[in-house]
CSV table of C-alpha atoms in Angstrom, one decimal:
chain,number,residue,atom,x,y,z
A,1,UNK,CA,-51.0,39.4,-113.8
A,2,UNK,CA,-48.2,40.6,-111.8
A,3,UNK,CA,-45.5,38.8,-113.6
A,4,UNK,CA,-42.9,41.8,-113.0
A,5,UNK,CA,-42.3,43.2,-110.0
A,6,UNK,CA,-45.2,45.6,-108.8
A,7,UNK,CA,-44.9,48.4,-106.1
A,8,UNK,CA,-47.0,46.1,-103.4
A,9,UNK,CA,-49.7,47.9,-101.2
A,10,UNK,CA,-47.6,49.8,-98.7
A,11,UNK,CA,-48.8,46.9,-96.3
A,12,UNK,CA,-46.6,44.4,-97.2
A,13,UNK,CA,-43.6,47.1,-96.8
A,14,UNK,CA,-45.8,47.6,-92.9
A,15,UNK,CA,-45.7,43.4,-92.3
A,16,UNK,CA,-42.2,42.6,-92.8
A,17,UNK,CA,-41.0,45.7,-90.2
A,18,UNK,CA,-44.0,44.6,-88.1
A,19,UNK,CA,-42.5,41.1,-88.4
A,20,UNK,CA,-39.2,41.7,-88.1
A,21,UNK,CA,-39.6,43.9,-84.9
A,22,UNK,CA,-41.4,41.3,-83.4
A,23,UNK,CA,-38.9,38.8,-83.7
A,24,UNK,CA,-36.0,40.8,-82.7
A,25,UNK,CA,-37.9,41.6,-79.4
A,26,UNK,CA,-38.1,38.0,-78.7
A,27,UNK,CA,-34.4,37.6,-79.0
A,28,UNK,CA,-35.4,35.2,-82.4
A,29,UNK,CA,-33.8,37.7,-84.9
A,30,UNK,CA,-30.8,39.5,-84.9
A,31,UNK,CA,-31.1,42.7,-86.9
A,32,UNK,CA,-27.1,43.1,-87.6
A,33,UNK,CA,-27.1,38.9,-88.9
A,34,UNK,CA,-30.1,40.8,-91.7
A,35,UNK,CA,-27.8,43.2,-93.1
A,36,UNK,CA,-25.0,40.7,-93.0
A,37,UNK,CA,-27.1,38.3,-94.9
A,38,UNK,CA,-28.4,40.7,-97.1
A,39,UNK,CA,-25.3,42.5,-98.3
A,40,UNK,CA,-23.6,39.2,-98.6
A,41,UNK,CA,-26.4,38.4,-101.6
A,42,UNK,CA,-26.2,41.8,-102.7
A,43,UNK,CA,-22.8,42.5,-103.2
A,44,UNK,CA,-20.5,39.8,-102.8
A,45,UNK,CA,-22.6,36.3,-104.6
A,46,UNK,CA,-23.5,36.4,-108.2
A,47,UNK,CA,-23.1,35.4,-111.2
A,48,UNK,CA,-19.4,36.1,-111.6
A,49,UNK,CA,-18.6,33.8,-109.3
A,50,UNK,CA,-20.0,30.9,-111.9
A,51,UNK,CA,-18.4,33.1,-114.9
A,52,UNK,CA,-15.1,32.2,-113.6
A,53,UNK,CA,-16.1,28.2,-112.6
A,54,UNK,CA,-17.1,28.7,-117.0
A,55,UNK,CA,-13.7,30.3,-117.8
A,56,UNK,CA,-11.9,27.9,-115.5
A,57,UNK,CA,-13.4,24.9,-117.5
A,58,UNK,CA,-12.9,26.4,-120.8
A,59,UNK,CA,-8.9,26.7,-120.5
A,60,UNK,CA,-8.5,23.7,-118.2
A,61,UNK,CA,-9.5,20.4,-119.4
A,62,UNK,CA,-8.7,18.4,-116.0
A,63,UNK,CA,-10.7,21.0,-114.2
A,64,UNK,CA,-13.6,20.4,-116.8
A,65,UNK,CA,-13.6,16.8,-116.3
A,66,UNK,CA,-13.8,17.3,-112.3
A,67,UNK,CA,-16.1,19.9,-112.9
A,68,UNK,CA,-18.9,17.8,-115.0
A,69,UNK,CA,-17.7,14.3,-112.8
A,70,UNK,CA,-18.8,16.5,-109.1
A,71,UNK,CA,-19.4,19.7,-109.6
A,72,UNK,CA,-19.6,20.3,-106.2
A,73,UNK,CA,-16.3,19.7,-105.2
A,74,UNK,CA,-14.8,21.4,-108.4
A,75,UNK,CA,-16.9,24.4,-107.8
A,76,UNK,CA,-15.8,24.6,-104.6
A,77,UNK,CA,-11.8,24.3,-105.6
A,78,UNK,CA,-12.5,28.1,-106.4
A,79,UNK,CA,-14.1,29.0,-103.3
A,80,UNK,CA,-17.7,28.6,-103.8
A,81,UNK,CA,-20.0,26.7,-101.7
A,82,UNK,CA,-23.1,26.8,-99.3
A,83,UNK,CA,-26.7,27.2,-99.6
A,84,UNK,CA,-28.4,26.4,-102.1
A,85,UNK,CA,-25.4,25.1,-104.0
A,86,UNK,CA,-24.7,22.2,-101.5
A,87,UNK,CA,-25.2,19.6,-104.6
A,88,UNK,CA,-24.1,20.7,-107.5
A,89,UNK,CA,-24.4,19.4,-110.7
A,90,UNK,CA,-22.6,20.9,-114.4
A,91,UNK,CA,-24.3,19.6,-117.5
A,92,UNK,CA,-22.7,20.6,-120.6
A,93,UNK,CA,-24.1,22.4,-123.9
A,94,UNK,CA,-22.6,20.5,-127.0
A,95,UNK,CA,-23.0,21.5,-130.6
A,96,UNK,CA,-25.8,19.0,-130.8
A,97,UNK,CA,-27.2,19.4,-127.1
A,98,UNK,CA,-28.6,22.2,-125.2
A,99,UNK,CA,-29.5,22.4,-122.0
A,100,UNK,CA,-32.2,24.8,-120.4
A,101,UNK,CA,-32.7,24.7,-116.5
A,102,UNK,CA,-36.0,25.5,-114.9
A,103,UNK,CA,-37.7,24.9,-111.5
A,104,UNK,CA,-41.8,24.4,-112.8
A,105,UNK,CA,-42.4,24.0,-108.7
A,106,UNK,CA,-40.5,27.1,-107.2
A,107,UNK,CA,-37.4,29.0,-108.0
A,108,UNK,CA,-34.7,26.5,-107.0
A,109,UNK,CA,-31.6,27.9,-108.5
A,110,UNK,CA,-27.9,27.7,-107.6
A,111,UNK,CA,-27.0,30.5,-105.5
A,112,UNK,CA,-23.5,30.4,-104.5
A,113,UNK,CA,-22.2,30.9,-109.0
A,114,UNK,CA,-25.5,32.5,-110.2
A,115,UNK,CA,-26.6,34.8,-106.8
A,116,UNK,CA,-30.5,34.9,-106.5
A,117,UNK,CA,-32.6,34.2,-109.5
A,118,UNK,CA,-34.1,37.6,-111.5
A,119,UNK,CA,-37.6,37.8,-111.3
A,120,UNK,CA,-38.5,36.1,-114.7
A,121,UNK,CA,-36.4,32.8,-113.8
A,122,UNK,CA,-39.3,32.6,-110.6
A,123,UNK,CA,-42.7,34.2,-112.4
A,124,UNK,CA,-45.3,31.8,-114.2
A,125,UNK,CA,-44.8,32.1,-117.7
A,126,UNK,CA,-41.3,31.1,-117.8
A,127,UNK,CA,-42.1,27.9,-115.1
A,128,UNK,CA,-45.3,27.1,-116.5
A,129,UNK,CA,-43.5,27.1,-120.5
A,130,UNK,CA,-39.7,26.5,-120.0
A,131,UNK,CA,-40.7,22.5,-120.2
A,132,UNK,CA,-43.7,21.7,-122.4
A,133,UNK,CA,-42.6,24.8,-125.1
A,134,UNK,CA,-39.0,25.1,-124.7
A,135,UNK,CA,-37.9,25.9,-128.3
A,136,UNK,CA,-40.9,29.2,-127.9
A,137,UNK,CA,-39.2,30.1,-125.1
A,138,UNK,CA,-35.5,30.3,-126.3
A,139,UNK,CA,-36.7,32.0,-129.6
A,140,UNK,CA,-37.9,34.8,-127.1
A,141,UNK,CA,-34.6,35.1,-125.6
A,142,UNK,CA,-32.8,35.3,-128.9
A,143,UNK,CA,-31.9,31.7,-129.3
A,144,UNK,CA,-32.8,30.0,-132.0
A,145,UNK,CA,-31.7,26.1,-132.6
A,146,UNK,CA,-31.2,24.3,-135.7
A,147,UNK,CA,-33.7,21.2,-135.3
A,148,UNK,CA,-30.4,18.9,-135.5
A,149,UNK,CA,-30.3,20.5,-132.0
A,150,UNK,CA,-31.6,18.6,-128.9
A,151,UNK,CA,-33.1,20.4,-126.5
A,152,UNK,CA,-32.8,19.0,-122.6
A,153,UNK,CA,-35.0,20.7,-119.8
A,154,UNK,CA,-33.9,20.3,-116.3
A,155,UNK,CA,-36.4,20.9,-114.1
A,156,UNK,CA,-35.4,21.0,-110.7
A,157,UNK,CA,-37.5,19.5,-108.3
A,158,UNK,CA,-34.8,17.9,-105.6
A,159,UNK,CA,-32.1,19.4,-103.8
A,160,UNK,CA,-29.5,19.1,-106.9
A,161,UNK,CA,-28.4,23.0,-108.2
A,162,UNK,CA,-27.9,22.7,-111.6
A,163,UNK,CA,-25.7,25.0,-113.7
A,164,UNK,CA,-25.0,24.7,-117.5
A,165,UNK,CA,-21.2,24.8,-118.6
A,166,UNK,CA,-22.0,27.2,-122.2
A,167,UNK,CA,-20.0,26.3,-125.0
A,168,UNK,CA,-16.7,28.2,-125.8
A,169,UNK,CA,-17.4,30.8,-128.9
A,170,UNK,CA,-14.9,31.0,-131.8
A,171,UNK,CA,-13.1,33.9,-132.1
A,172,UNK,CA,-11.4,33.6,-128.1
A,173,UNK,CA,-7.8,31.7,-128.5
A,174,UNK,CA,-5.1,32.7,-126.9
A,175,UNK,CA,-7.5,35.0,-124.4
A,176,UNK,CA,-6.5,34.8,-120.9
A,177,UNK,CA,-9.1,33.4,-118.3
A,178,UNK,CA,-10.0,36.3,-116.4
A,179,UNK,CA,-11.2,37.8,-120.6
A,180,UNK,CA,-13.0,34.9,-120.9
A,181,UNK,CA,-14.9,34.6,-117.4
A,182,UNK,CA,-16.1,38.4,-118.7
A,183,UNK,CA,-17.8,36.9,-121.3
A,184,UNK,CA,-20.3,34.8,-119.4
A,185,UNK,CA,-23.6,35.8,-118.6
A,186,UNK,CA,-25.7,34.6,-116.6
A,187,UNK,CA,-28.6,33.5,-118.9
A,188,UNK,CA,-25.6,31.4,-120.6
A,189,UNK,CA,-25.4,29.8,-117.4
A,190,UNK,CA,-29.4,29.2,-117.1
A,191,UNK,CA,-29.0,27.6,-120.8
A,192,UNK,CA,-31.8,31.2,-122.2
A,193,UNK,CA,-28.4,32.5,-123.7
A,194,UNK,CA,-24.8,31.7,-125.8
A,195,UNK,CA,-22.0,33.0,-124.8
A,196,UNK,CA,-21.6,35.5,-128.1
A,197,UNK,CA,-17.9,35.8,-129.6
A,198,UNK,CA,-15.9,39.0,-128.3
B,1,UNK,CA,-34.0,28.3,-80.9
B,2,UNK,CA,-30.1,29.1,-82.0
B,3,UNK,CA,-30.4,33.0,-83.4
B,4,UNK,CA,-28.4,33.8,-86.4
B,5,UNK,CA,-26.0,36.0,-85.2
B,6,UNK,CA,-23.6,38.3,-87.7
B,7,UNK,CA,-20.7,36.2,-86.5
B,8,UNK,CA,-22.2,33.2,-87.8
B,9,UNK,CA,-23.8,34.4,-91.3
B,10,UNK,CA,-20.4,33.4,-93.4
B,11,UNK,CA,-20.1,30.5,-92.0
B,12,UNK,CA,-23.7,29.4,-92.6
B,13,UNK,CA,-23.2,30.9,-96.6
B,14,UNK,CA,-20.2,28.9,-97.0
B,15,UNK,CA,-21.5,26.0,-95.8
B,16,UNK,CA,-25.4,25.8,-96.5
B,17,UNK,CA,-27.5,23.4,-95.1
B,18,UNK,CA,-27.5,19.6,-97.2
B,19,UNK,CA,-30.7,17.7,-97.5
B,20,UNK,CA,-28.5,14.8,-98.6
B,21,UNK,CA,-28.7,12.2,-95.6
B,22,UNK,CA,-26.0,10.2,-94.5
B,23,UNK,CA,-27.6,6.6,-95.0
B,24,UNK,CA,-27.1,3.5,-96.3
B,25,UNK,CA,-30.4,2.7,-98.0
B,26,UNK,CA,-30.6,0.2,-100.6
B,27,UNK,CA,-31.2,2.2,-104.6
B,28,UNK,CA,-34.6,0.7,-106.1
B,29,UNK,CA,-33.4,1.4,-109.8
B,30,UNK,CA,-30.4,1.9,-111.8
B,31,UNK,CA,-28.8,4.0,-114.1
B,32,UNK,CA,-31.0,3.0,-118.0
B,33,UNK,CA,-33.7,1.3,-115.8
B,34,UNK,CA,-37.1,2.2,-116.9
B,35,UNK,CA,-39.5,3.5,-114.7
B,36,UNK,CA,-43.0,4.9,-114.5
B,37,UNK,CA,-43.8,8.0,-112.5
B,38,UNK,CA,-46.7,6.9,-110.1
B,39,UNK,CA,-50.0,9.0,-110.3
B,40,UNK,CA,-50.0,10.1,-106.9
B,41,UNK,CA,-52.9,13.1,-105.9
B,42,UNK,CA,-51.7,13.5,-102.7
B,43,UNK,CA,-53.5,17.1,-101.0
B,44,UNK,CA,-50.3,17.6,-99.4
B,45,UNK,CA,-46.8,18.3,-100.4
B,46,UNK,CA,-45.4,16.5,-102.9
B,47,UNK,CA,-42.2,17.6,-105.9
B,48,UNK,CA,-44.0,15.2,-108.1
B,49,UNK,CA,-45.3,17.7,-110.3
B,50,UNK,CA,-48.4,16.7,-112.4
B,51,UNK,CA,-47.0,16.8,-115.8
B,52,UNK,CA,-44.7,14.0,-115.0
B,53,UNK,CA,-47.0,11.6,-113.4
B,54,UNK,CA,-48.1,8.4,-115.3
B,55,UNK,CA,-45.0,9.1,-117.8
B,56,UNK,CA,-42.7,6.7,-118.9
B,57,UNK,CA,-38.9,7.4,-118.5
B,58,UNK,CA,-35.2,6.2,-118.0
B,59,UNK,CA,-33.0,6.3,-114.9
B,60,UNK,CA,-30.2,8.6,-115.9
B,61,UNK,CA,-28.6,9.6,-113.1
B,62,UNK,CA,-28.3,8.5,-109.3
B,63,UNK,CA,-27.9,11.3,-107.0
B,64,UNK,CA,-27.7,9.3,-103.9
B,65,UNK,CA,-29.9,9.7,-100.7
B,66,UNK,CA,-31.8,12.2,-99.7
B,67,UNK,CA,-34.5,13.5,-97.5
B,68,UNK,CA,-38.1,12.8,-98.6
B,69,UNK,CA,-40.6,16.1,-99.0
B,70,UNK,CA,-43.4,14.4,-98.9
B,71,UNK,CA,-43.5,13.3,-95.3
B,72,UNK,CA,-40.4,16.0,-94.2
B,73,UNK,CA,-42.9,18.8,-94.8
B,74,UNK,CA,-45.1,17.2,-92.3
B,75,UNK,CA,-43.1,16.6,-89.5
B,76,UNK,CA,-42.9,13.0,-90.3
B,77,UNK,CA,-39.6,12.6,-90.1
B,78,UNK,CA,-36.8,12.4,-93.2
B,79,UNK,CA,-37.5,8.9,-95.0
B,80,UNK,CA,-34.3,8.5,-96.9
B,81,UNK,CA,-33.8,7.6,-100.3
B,82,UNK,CA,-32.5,7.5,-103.7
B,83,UNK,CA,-33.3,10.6,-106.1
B,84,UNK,CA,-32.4,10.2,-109.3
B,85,UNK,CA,-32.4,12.5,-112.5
B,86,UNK,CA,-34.9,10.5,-114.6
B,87,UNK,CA,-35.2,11.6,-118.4
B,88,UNK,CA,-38.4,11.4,-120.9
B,89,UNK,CA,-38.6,12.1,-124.1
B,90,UNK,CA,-40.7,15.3,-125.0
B,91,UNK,CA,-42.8,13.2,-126.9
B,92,UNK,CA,-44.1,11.0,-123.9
B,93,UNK,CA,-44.4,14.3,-121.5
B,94,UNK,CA,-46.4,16.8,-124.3
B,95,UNK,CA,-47.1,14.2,-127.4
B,96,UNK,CA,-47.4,13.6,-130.9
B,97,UNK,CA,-46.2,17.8,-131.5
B,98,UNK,CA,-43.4,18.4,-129.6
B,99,UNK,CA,-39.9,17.9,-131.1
B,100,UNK,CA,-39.1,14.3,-131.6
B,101,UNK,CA,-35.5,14.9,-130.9
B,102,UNK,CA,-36.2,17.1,-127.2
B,103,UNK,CA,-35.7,15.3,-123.6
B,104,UNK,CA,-36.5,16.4,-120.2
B,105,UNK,CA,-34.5,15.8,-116.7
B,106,UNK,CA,-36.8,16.0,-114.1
B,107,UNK,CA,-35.2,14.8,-110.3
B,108,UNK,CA,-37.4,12.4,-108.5
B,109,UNK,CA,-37.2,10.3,-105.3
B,110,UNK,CA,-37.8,6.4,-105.1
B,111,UNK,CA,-41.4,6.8,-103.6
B,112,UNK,CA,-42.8,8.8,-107.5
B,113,UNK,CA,-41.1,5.6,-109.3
B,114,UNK,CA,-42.1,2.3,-110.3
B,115,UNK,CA,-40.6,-0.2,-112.5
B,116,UNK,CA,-42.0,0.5,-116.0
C,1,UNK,CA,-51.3,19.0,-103.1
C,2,UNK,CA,-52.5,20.2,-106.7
C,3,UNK,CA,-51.8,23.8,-106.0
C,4,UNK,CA,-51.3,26.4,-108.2
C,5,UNK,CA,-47.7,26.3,-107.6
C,6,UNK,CA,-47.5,23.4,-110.3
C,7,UNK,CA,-47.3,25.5,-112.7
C,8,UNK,CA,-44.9,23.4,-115.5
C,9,UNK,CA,-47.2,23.2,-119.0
C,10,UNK,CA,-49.5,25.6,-117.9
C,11,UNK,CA,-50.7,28.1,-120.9
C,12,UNK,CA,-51.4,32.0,-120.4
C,13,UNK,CA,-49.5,33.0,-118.4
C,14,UNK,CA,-48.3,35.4,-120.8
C,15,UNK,CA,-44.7,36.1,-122.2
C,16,UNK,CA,-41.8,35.8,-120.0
C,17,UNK,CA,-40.8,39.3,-119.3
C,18,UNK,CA,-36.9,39.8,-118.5
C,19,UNK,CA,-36.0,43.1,-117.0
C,20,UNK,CA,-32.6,44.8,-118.2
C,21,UNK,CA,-30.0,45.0,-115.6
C,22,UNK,CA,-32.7,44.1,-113.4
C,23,UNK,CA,-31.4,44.9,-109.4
C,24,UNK,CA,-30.8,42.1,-106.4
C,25,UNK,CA,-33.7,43.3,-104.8
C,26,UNK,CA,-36.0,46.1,-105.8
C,27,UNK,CA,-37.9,47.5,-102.6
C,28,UNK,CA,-36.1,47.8,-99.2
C,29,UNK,CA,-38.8,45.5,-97.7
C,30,UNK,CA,-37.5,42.8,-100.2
C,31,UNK,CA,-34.2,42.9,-98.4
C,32,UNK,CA,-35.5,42.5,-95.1
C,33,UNK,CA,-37.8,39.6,-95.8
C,34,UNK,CA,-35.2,37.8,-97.7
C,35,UNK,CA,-32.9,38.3,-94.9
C,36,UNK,CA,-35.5,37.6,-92.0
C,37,UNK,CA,-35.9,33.9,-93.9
C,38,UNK,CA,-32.1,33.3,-94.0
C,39,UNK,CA,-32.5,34.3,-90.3
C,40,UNK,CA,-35.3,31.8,-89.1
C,41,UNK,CA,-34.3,28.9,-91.4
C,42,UNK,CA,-30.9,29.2,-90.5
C,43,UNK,CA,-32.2,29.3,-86.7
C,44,UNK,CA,-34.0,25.9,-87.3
C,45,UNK,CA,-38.0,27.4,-87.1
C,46,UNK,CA,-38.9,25.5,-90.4
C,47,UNK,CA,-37.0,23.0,-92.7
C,48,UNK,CA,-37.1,23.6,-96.4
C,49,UNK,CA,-39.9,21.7,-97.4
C,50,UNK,CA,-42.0,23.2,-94.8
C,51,UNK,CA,-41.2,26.7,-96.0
C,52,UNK,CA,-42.2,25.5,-99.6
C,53,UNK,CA,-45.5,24.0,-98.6
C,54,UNK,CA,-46.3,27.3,-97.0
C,55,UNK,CA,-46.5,28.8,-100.2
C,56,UNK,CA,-48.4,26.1,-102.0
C,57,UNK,CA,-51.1,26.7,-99.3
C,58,UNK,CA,-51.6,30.2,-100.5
C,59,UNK,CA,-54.7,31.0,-101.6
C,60,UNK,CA,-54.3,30.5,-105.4
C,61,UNK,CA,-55.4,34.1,-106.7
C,62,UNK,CA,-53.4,35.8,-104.1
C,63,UNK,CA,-50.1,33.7,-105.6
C,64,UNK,CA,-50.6,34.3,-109.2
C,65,UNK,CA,-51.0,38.3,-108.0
C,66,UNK,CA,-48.4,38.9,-105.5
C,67,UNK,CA,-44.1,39.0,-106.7
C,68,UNK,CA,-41.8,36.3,-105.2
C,69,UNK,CA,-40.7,37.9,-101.5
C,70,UNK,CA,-44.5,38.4,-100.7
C,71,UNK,CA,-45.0,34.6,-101.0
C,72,UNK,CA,-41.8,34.0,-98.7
C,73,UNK,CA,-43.5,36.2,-96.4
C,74,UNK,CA,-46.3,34.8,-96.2
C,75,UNK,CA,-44.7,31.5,-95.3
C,76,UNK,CA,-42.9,32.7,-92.9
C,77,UNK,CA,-45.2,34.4,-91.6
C,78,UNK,CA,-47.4,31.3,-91.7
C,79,UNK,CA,-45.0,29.1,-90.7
C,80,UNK,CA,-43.9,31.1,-87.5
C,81,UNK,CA,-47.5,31.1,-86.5
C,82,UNK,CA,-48.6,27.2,-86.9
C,83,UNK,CA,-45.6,26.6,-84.4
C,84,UNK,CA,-46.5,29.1,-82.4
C,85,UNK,CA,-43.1,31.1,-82.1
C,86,UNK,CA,-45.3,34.1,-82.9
C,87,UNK,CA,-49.1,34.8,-82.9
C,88,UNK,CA,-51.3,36.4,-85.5
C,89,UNK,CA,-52.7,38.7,-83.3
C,90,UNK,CA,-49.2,40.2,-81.7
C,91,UNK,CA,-48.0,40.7,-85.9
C,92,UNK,CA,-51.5,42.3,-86.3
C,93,UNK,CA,-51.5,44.9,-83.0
C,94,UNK,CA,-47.9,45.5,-83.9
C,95,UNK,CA,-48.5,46.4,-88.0
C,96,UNK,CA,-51.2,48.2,-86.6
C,97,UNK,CA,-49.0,50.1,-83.9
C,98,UNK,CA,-46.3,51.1,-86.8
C,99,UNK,CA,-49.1,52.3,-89.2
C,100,UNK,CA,-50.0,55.1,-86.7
C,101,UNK,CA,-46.4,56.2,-86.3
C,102,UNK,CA,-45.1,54.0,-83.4
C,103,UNK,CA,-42.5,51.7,-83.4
């Protein structure tokens, strides 16, 4: 099964310039907005942008407390927003809680902190086991939780981005945001990751 | 139809498009109210996926009003209501062998719930 | 609809399969169909749950087979059609135009 990306038959490449021709001859599509759109995604939204909403939380405990209360609004305060990250919501890993998101239906994932979702968050064997085998599915990624542990899904089926807010490691007093935001990954922020100690 | 001109793609980014709807319709449940996912088959769209459906859980969150897939995918029209992040145990969603301790938060509209 | 899309506690579908320092895109045609749906959404031809149940309509094979951006453009594709902003046969003469060499 074509779980990982595939060179596609040299048709597909043919249909989208077929379609997109089309539409900018019709006036429907400008070609110039494409780029614009695209390099935005590429370049300038990712993951770094939720690393420093983490690092921000970690050394600011009023901004945590806005943060998990509407994450929205918080996320925002650092100049985040837009599609797919209009409703936000932070959920927080605990010592005793972790937190795993998913979207079983499509590949719902909060774009303006984490940037498009790699290929694996949107294939079929992380959708179809991320819920009913979640514990498998960490072990794979290197996590492995003590059974004192509870393990919540989120499966996003609604309009609500979810992003998780990883726990602090030991090891990172006194280090100064910006140090700390370079220590979150994005599969921390997914909940298939810990943030490891520097 | 407005075209997307380079001009406007920041703005559009920044600001995205909500699918929260600015209504005052009435919340059919509350946060630790327990519910029952309806077993709907419906042949057309529908975000109640079919693992949920029949499943007992509790009301954990209210994320306030929204559009409704079910009938916006058709064209008939937005149907506003509550969604709510509504939380079963493992247990009840995969049974007797999954971890006793394990939850999952699954976001659902009014229309998948009933009172359980 | 009970598509295959529903995919949540579905065995075999093998083990998930991260790439290292996997890219934004990986094919130049990814680019431009991820930007031509930013481009028509954001021009009001389809609302979001449209463009999702264009997928689920997919012929189930075909989704389990193709990557991610082939399923958007085949919504898109679909969608733009069923409204009748473009036609199937205009998409088809013009592939067909750019496969001999025109443009």
């Amino acid at each position: 099964m074509a779980h990982r990306h595939t060179a596609p038959p040299s048709d597909t490449a043919l249909r989208v310039k077929a379609l997109e021709s089309l539409l900018v001859e019709k006036g429907l599509v400008d070609p110039k907005a494409l780029d614009e759109v695209i390099d935005t995604y590429e370049n300038k939204v990712g993951p770094r942008n939720g690393a420093k909403v983490v690092a921000r939380a970690w050394v600011n405990p009023d901004y945590k407390a806005r943060l998990l209360d509407d994450g929205t609004a918080a996320i925002a305060e650092l100049g985040f927003s837009g599609v797919q990250g209009e409703d936000m919501v932070v959920i927080e890993n605990k010592p005793k809680v972790h937190n795993l998101l998913v979207c079983t239906l499509c590949s719902c994932y909060p774009w303006p902190t984490l940037g498009l979702p790699p290929v694996w968050y949107k294939a079929a064997p992380y959708r179809a086991r991320a819920v009913s085998d979640p514990r498998g599915v960490l072990k794979e990624f290197g996590v492995t939780l003590a059974d004192d542990v509870e393990v919540r899904v989120w499966d996003s089926t609604a309009e609500l981005r979810y992003m998780v807010l990883p726990e602090r490691p030991g090891g990172t007093d006194g280090m100064s945001e910006a140090e700390l935001a370079a220590l979150v990954t994005r599969d921390a922020m997914i909940g298939t990751a810990k943030v490891a100690a520097p | 139809m407005p075209v997307l001109t380079a001009d406007m793609v920041e703005g559009l980014v920044k600001t995205g498009a909500s699918c929260r709807v600015d209504a005052d319709v009435k919340a059919k449940f509350k946060q630790g109210d327990k519910v029952i996912a309806r077993n709907i088959n419906p042949p057309t769209h529908t975000r109640l996926p079919r693992y949920v459906r029949g499943k007992r859980g509790v009301i954990a969150l209210d994320h306030g009003v929204f559009a409704f897939p079910d009938t916006s995918a058709h064209g008939k029209g937005e149907t506003p209501q509550h969604v709510y992040s509504v939380r079963f145990t493992a247990r009840e969603l995969w049974g007797k062998d999954a971890s006793e301790r394990d939850s999952l938060n699954i976001d659902m509209w009014d229309d998948y719930l009933d009172p359980a | 609809m009970n598509g295959i899309h529903d995919l949540g506690g579905m065995h075999g579908m093998g083990p998930v399969d991260p790439e290292r320092n996997e890219p934004v895109f990986h094919e130049e045609w990814e680019r431009r169909v991820f930007g031509l749906m930013i481009a028509t959404f954001g021009g009001g031809h389809y609302n979001v749950d449209e463009f999702r149940h264009g997928i689920e309509r997919m012929d189930p094979a075909h989704y389990l087979t193709t990557s991610y951006y082939e399923h958007w453009l085949h919504t898109v594709e679909t969608l733009l059609i069923e409204k009748g902003t473009i036609t199937r046969k205009e998409l088809d003469a013009r592939q067909a135009k750019l496969a001999k060499g025109g443009s």
